[in-house]
PDB file of C-alpha atoms in Angstrom:
ATOM      1  CA  MET A  18      75.152   7.106 217.860  1.00  0.00           C
ATOM      2  CA  GLU A  19      77.027   4.209 216.243  1.00  0.00           C
ATOM      3  CA  LEU A  20      77.273   1.097 218.393  1.00  0.00           C
ATOM      4  CA  ILE A  21      81.061   1.028 218.207  1.00  0.00           C
ATOM      5  CA  ARG A  22      81.257   4.583 219.544  1.00  0.00           C
ATOM      6  CA  LEU A  23      78.941   3.746 222.438  1.00  0.00           C
ATOM      7  CA  PHE A  24      80.976   0.651 223.230  1.00  0.00           C
ATOM      8  CA  ARG A  25      84.261   2.557 223.154  1.00  0.00           C
ATOM      9  CA  ARG A  26      82.815   5.175 225.469  1.00  0.00           C
ATOM     10  CA  CYS A  27      81.688   2.440 227.839  1.00  0.00           C
ATOM     11  CA  LEU A  28      85.177   0.925 227.857  1.00  0.00           C
ATOM     12  CA  ASN A  29      86.962   4.239 228.392  1.00  0.00           C
ATOM     13  CA  ARG A  30      84.795   5.949 231.018  1.00  0.00           C
ATOM     14  CA  THR A  31      86.068   6.842 234.474  1.00  0.00           C
ATOM     15  CA  TYR A  32      83.765   4.972 236.821  1.00  0.00           C
ATOM     16  CA  THR A  33      82.413   5.713 240.262  1.00  0.00           C
ATOM     17  CA  HIS A  34      82.965   2.718 242.569  1.00  0.00           C
ATOM     18  CA  VAL A  35      80.467   2.167 245.394  1.00  0.00           C
ATOM     19  CA  GLU A  36      79.300  -0.641 247.664  1.00  0.00           C
ATOM     20  CA  ASN A  37      78.916  -4.211 246.401  1.00  0.00           C
ATOM     21  CA  SER A  38      81.609  -3.424 243.824  1.00  0.00           C
ATOM     22  CA  ALA A  39      79.083  -1.452 241.766  1.00  0.00           C
ATOM     23  CA  ASP A  40      80.645   0.672 239.016  1.00  0.00           C
ATOM     24  CA  PHE A  41      78.727   3.320 237.099  1.00  0.00           C
ATOM     25  CA  SER A  42      79.336   6.555 235.235  1.00  0.00           C
ATOM     26  CA  LEU A  43      76.955   9.403 234.388  1.00  0.00           C
ATOM     27  CA  GLU A  44      77.314  11.864 231.531  1.00  0.00           C
ATOM     28  CA  ARG A  45      75.077  14.807 230.636  1.00  0.00           C
ATOM     29  CA  ALA A  46      74.962  16.194 227.121  1.00  0.00           C
ATOM     30  CA  GLY A  47      72.425  18.992 227.253  1.00  0.00           C
ATOM     31  CA  SER A  48      69.091  17.350 228.055  1.00  0.00           C
ATOM     32  CA  GLU A  49      70.451  13.852 227.390  1.00  0.00           C
ATOM     33  CA  LEU A  50      71.606  11.558 230.203  1.00  0.00           C
ATOM     34  CA  TYR A  51      74.031   8.724 229.453  1.00  0.00           C
ATOM     35  CA  ILE A  52      74.421   5.988 232.061  1.00  0.00           C
ATOM     36  CA  TYR A  53      77.320   3.539 231.723  1.00  0.00           C
ATOM     37  CA  PHE A  54      78.087   0.340 233.626  1.00  0.00           C
ATOM     38  CA  GLN A  55      81.522  -1.252 233.796  1.00  0.00           C
ATOM     39  CA  SER A  56      82.397  -4.886 233.140  1.00  0.00           C
ATOM     40  CA  SER A  57      83.551  -7.223 235.932  1.00  0.00           C
ATOM     41  CA  ASP A  58      86.676  -5.857 237.594  1.00  0.00           C
ATOM     42  CA  GLY A  59      87.243  -7.941 240.707  1.00  0.00           C
ATOM     43  CA  ALA A  60      86.403 -10.955 242.853  1.00  0.00           C
ATOM     44  CA  THR A  61      83.235  -9.375 244.264  1.00  0.00           C
ATOM     45  CA  ASP A  62      81.834  -8.902 240.768  1.00  0.00           C
ATOM     46  CA  TRP A  63      82.480 -12.546 239.956  1.00  0.00           C
ATOM     47  CA  ARG A  64      80.804 -13.691 243.175  1.00  0.00           C
ATOM     48  CA  ASN A  65      77.769 -11.630 242.203  1.00  0.00           C
ATOM     49  CA  ASN A  66      77.878 -13.004 238.646  1.00  0.00           C
ATOM     50  CA  LEU A  67      77.668 -16.537 240.031  1.00  0.00           C
ATOM     51  CA  ASP A  68      74.937 -15.748 242.547  1.00  0.00           C
ATOM     52  CA  PHE A  69      72.195 -16.606 240.067  1.00  0.00           C
ATOM     53  CA  PRO A  70      69.193 -18.000 241.992  1.00  0.00           C
ATOM     54  CA  ALA A  71      66.239 -15.852 240.960  1.00  0.00           C
ATOM     55  CA  LYS A  72      64.915 -13.214 243.333  1.00  0.00           C
ATOM     56  CA  ALA A  73      61.655 -11.285 243.161  1.00  0.00           C
ATOM     57  CA  TYR A  74      61.744  -7.646 242.073  1.00  0.00           C
ATOM     58  CA  ASP A  75      58.637  -6.736 244.016  1.00  0.00           C
ATOM     59  CA  ARG A  76      57.732  -3.065 243.663  1.00  0.00           C
ATOM     60  CA  PRO A  77      54.656  -1.850 245.567  1.00  0.00           C
ATOM     61  CA  GLY A  78      51.776  -1.474 243.134  1.00  0.00           C
ATOM     62  CA  ASP A  79      53.638  -3.175 240.274  1.00  0.00           C
ATOM     63  CA  ILE A  80      53.628  -6.701 238.855  1.00  0.00           C
ATOM     64  CA  LYS A  81      56.067  -9.099 240.504  1.00  0.00           C
ATOM     65  CA  TRP A  82      58.905 -10.376 238.346  1.00  0.00           C
ATOM     66  CA  TYR A  83      62.182 -12.186 238.930  1.00  0.00           C
ATOM     67  CA  ALA A  84      65.824 -11.461 238.202  1.00  0.00           C
ATOM     68  CA  HIS A  85      69.305 -12.881 238.791  1.00  0.00           C
ATOM     69  CA  SER A  86      69.871 -12.212 242.500  1.00  0.00           C
ATOM     70  CA  GLY A  87      73.527 -11.188 242.225  1.00  0.00           C
ATOM     71  CA  PHE A  88      72.882  -8.605 239.536  1.00  0.00           C
ATOM     72  CA  LEU A  89      69.791  -7.391 241.341  1.00  0.00           C
ATOM     73  CA  LYS A  90      71.769  -6.822 244.543  1.00  0.00           C
ATOM     74  CA  VAL A  91      74.324  -4.687 242.724  1.00  0.00           C
ATOM     75  CA  TRP A  92      71.647  -2.775 240.815  1.00  0.00           C
ATOM     76  CA  LYS A  93      69.763  -1.894 244.009  1.00  0.00           C
ATOM     77  CA  THR A  94      73.000  -0.357 245.295  1.00  0.00           C
ATOM     78  CA  VAL A  95      73.426   1.752 242.139  1.00  0.00           C
ATOM     79  CA  GLU A  96      69.775   2.774 242.128  1.00  0.00           C
ATOM     80  CA  ASP A  97      70.261   4.825 245.285  1.00  0.00           C
ATOM     81  CA  TYR A  98      73.028   6.810 243.597  1.00  0.00           C
ATOM     82  CA  ILE A  99      71.417   7.566 240.239  1.00  0.00           C
ATOM     83  CA  SER A 100      67.717   7.793 241.064  1.00  0.00           C
ATOM     84  CA  ALA A 101      67.744  11.586 241.274  1.00  0.00           C
ATOM     85  CA  ASP A 102      69.457  11.867 237.891  1.00  0.00           C
ATOM     86  CA  VAL A 103      66.958   9.551 236.209  1.00  0.00           C
ATOM     87  CA  LYS A 104      64.033  11.464 237.718  1.00  0.00           C
ATOM     88  CA  ASP A 105      65.432  14.911 236.896  1.00  0.00           C
ATOM     89  CA  ASP A 106      62.787  16.712 234.809  1.00  0.00           C
ATOM     90  CA  SER A 107      65.470  18.478 232.781  1.00  0.00           C
ATOM     91  CA  VAL A 108      66.480  15.082 231.323  1.00  0.00           C
ATOM     92  CA  ARG A 109      64.601  14.500 228.063  1.00  0.00           C
ATOM     93  CA  LYS A 110      66.448  11.422 226.789  1.00  0.00           C
ATOM     94  CA  ILE A 111      68.197   8.537 228.565  1.00  0.00           C
ATOM     95  CA  VAL A 112      70.760   6.215 226.968  1.00  0.00           C
ATOM     96  CA  ILE A 113      72.002   3.257 229.021  1.00  0.00           C
ATOM     97  CA  VAL A 114      75.102   1.268 228.056  1.00  0.00           C
ATOM     98  CA  GLY A 115      76.852  -1.654 229.737  1.00  0.00           C
ATOM     99  CA  TYR A 116      79.373  -4.362 228.946  1.00  0.00           C
ATOM    100  CA  SER A 117      79.417  -7.892 230.402  1.00  0.00           C
ATOM    101  CA  HIS A 118      78.525  -7.616 234.127  1.00  0.00           C
ATOM    102  CA  GLY A 119      77.692  -3.988 233.386  1.00  0.00           C
ATOM    103  CA  ALA A 120      75.317  -5.042 230.612  1.00  0.00           C
ATOM    104  CA  ALA A 121      73.286  -6.986 233.177  1.00  0.00           C
ATOM    105  CA  LEU A 122      73.029  -3.824 235.276  1.00  0.00           C
ATOM    106  CA  ALA A 123      71.998  -1.919 232.134  1.00  0.00           C
ATOM    107  CA  VAL A 124      69.078  -4.346 231.717  1.00  0.00           C
ATOM    108  CA  LEU A 125      67.821  -3.500 235.200  1.00  0.00           C
ATOM    109  CA  CYS A 126      68.542   0.209 234.860  1.00  0.00           C
ATOM    110  CA  HIS A 127      66.595   0.293 231.602  1.00  0.00           C
ATOM    111  CA  GLU A 128      63.520  -1.178 233.268  1.00  0.00           C
ATOM    112  CA  TYR A 129      63.855   1.238 236.184  1.00  0.00           C
ATOM    113  CA  SER A 130      64.087   4.210 233.828  1.00  0.00           C
ATOM    114  CA  TRP A 131      61.081   2.960 231.836  1.00  0.00           C
ATOM    115  CA  TYR A 132      59.077   2.633 235.037  1.00  0.00           C
ATOM    116  CA  CYS A 133      60.112   5.933 236.635  1.00  0.00           C
ATOM    117  CA  ARG A 134      59.988   8.096 233.501  1.00  0.00           C
ATOM    118  CA  PRO A 135      56.834   7.247 231.517  1.00  0.00           C
ATOM    119  CA  ASP A 136      57.265  10.594 229.757  1.00  0.00           C
ATOM    120  CA  LEU A 137      60.556   9.400 228.243  1.00  0.00           C
ATOM    121  CA  ARG A 138      59.587   5.928 227.060  1.00  0.00           C
ATOM    122  CA  ASP A 139      59.811   6.998 223.425  1.00  0.00           C
ATOM    123  CA  SER A 140      63.294   8.463 223.946  1.00  0.00           C
ATOM    124  CA  LEU A 141      64.818   5.709 226.083  1.00  0.00           C
ATOM    125  CA  GLU A 142      67.607   3.542 224.648  1.00  0.00           C
ATOM    126  CA  GLY A 143      69.553   0.690 226.200  1.00  0.00           C
ATOM    127  CA  TYR A 144      72.482  -1.421 224.961  1.00  0.00           C
ATOM    128  CA  GLY A 145      74.035  -4.469 226.591  1.00  0.00           C
ATOM    129  CA  PHE A 146      77.281  -5.645 224.980  1.00  0.00           C
ATOM    130  CA  GLY A 147      78.219  -9.213 225.876  1.00  0.00           C
ATOM    131  CA  CYS A 148      75.141  -9.334 228.085  1.00  0.00           C
ATOM    132  CA  PRO A 149      74.338 -12.307 230.316  1.00  0.00           C
ATOM    133  CA  ARG A 150      70.762 -13.414 230.844  1.00  0.00           C
ATOM    134  CA  VAL A 151      69.194 -11.484 233.714  1.00  0.00           C
ATOM    135  CA  ILE A 152      65.429 -12.096 233.819  1.00  0.00           C
ATOM    136  CA  TRP A 153      63.954 -15.367 235.042  1.00  0.00           C
ATOM    137  CA  GLY A 154      60.616 -17.019 234.375  1.00  0.00           C
ATOM    138  CA  LEU A 155      57.661 -16.247 232.178  1.00  0.00           C
ATOM    139  CA  LYS A 156      57.327 -12.618 231.091  1.00  0.00           C
ATOM    140  CA  PRO A 157      53.861 -11.239 230.371  1.00  0.00           C
ATOM    141  CA  LYS A 158      53.595  -8.708 227.532  1.00  0.00           C
ATOM    142  CA  SER A 159      53.207  -5.912 230.073  1.00  0.00           C
ATOM    143  CA  LEU A 160      56.669  -6.752 231.381  1.00  0.00           C
ATOM    144  CA  LYS A 161      58.370  -7.551 228.061  1.00  0.00           C
ATOM    145  CA  ARG A 162      57.518  -4.166 226.575  1.00  0.00           C
ATOM    146  CA  ARG A 163      59.643  -2.433 229.203  1.00  0.00           C
ATOM    147  CA  TRP A 164      62.667  -3.543 227.180  1.00  0.00           C
ATOM    148  CA  ASP A 165      61.318  -2.787 223.703  1.00  0.00           C
ATOM    149  CA  ALA A 166      64.115  -0.234 223.246  1.00  0.00           C
ATOM    150  CA  PHE A 167      66.882  -2.400 224.748  1.00  0.00           C
ATOM    151  CA  THR A 168      69.366  -4.194 222.482  1.00  0.00           C
ATOM    152  CA  VAL A 169      71.493  -7.155 223.542  1.00  0.00           C
ATOM    153  CA  VAL A 170      74.631  -7.211 221.377  1.00  0.00           C
ATOM    154  CA  ARG A 171      76.066 -10.732 221.189  1.00  0.00           C
ATOM    155  CA  ASN A 172      79.300 -11.800 219.506  1.00  0.00           C
ATOM    156  CA  LEU A 173      77.990 -15.182 218.397  1.00  0.00           C
ATOM    157  CA  ASP A 174      80.186 -17.590 220.391  1.00  0.00           C
ATOM    158  CA  ASP A 175      80.413 -15.355 223.489  1.00  0.00           C
ATOM    159  CA  ILE A 176      79.949 -17.726 226.448  1.00  0.00           C
ATOM    160  CA  VAL A 177      78.738 -14.963 228.782  1.00  0.00           C
ATOM    161  CA  THR A 178      75.716 -14.234 226.587  1.00  0.00           C
ATOM    162  CA  HIS A 179      74.612 -17.861 227.029  1.00  0.00           C
ATOM    163  CA  LEU A 180      74.673 -17.720 230.841  1.00  0.00           C
ATOM    164  CA  PRO A 181      72.884 -18.463 233.062  1.00  0.00           C
ATOM    165  CA  PRO A 182      71.668 -21.372 230.922  1.00  0.00           C
ATOM    166  CA  ALA A 183      68.220 -21.037 229.408  1.00  0.00           C
ATOM    167  CA  VAL A 184      67.374 -24.459 230.855  1.00  0.00           C
ATOM    168  CA  LEU A 185      67.370 -22.799 234.282  1.00  0.00           C
ATOM    169  CA  GLY A 186      64.610 -20.445 233.197  1.00  0.00           C
ATOM    170  CA  TYR A 187      66.651 -17.374 232.261  1.00  0.00           C
ATOM    171  CA  SER A 188      66.193 -15.468 229.022  1.00  0.00           C
ATOM    172  CA  HIS A 189      67.285 -12.295 227.290  1.00  0.00           C
ATOM    173  CA  VAL A 190      65.011  -9.282 226.954  1.00  0.00           C
ATOM    174  CA  GLY A 191      64.581  -6.715 224.209  1.00  0.00           C
ATOM    175  CA  LYS A 192      66.123  -7.203 220.785  1.00  0.00           C
ATOM    176  CA  LEU A 193      69.053  -9.546 220.141  1.00  0.00           C
ATOM    177  CA  LEU A 194      71.667  -8.286 217.671  1.00  0.00           C
ATOM    178  CA  GLU A 195      74.131 -11.021 216.755  1.00  0.00           C
ATOM    179  CA  ILE A 196      77.493 -10.066 215.282  1.00  0.00           C
ATOM    180  CA  GLY A 197      80.548 -12.061 214.255  1.00  0.00           C
ATOM    181  CA  LYS A 198      80.681 -15.604 212.887  1.00  0.00           C
ATOM    182  CA  ILE A 199      80.292 -18.972 214.544  1.00  0.00           C
ATOM    183  CA  GLY A 200      83.677 -20.578 215.161  1.00  0.00           C
ATOM    184  CA  LYS A 201      85.730 -17.436 214.582  1.00  0.00           C
ATOM    185  CA  TYR A 202      86.643 -17.121 218.279  1.00  0.00           C
ATOM    186  CA  SER A 203      86.796 -19.430 221.249  1.00  0.00           C
ATOM    187  CA  ARG A 204      83.882 -19.099 223.663  1.00  0.00           C
ATOM    188  CA  VAL A 205      86.048 -16.986 225.990  1.00  0.00           C
ATOM    189  CA  ASP A 206      87.819 -14.928 223.323  1.00  0.00           C
ATOM    190  CA  ALA A 207      84.470 -14.011 221.762  1.00  0.00           C
ATOM    191  CA  HIS A 208      83.676 -12.081 224.956  1.00  0.00           C
ATOM    192  CA  ARG A 209      86.835  -9.970 224.955  1.00  0.00           C
ATOM    193  CA  PRO A 210      86.435  -6.244 224.267  1.00  0.00           C
ATOM    194  CA  GLU A 211      88.853  -6.362 221.343  1.00  0.00           C
ATOM    195  CA  SER A 212      86.679  -9.027 219.687  1.00  0.00           C
ATOM    196  CA  TYR A 213      83.590  -6.859 220.086  1.00  0.00           C
ATOM    197  CA  LEU A 214      85.441  -3.866 218.684  1.00  0.00           C
ATOM    198  CA  ALA A 215      86.602  -5.881 215.686  1.00  0.00           C
ATOM    199  CA  GLU A 216      83.092  -7.116 214.881  1.00  0.00           C
ATOM    200  CA  LEU A 217      81.361  -3.803 215.561  1.00  0.00           C
ATOM    201  CA  SER A 218      83.781  -2.114 213.158  1.00  0.00           C
ATOM    202  CA  THR A 219      82.361  -4.234 210.332  1.00  0.00           C
ATOM    203  CA  LEU A 220      78.797  -2.983 210.810  1.00  0.00           C
ATOM    204  CA  SER A 221      77.660  -0.458 208.236  1.00  0.00           C
TER     205      SER A 221
END
């Protein structure tokens, strides 16, 4: 599906709101499962966005790795609600989409889906529009490959996609697709949904 269509769907979904101000939406299309995550929509989201000391994601029997603690807290809330859908054997493809704060949750959901559904690793897709950095520290190849099918979509001057600062040890995962032009928008305006829609509409 075209990126602009996925982004529009992410913007226009009706979201389920649960604890920790977590917002997600599930859609089934035959054997395909679409998982969407909403952008920041309140003070709790912003508190979580700014809660960026790294925290271990320590799964029994798995390698230990580290993520932004605020995003990880929200993701662990969502995980309880969508785990059964991800693990449903009738699902043969998973597509994960998020914007801004929701893009950070999409990063974590993508890894969870990769881990839980080894049978679907070749049909797993993830997209983070205006995505902040989520993963902290050195990433061995065995960890990096979990996001091989994840794409970070960055409107070049978008301030959110440059946070938390790389100097603090955070980095993006997957592939980075840069759109737009340097200097076309202010750092804040580059993050707005209308700016993403305008730039995505120019992609062939």
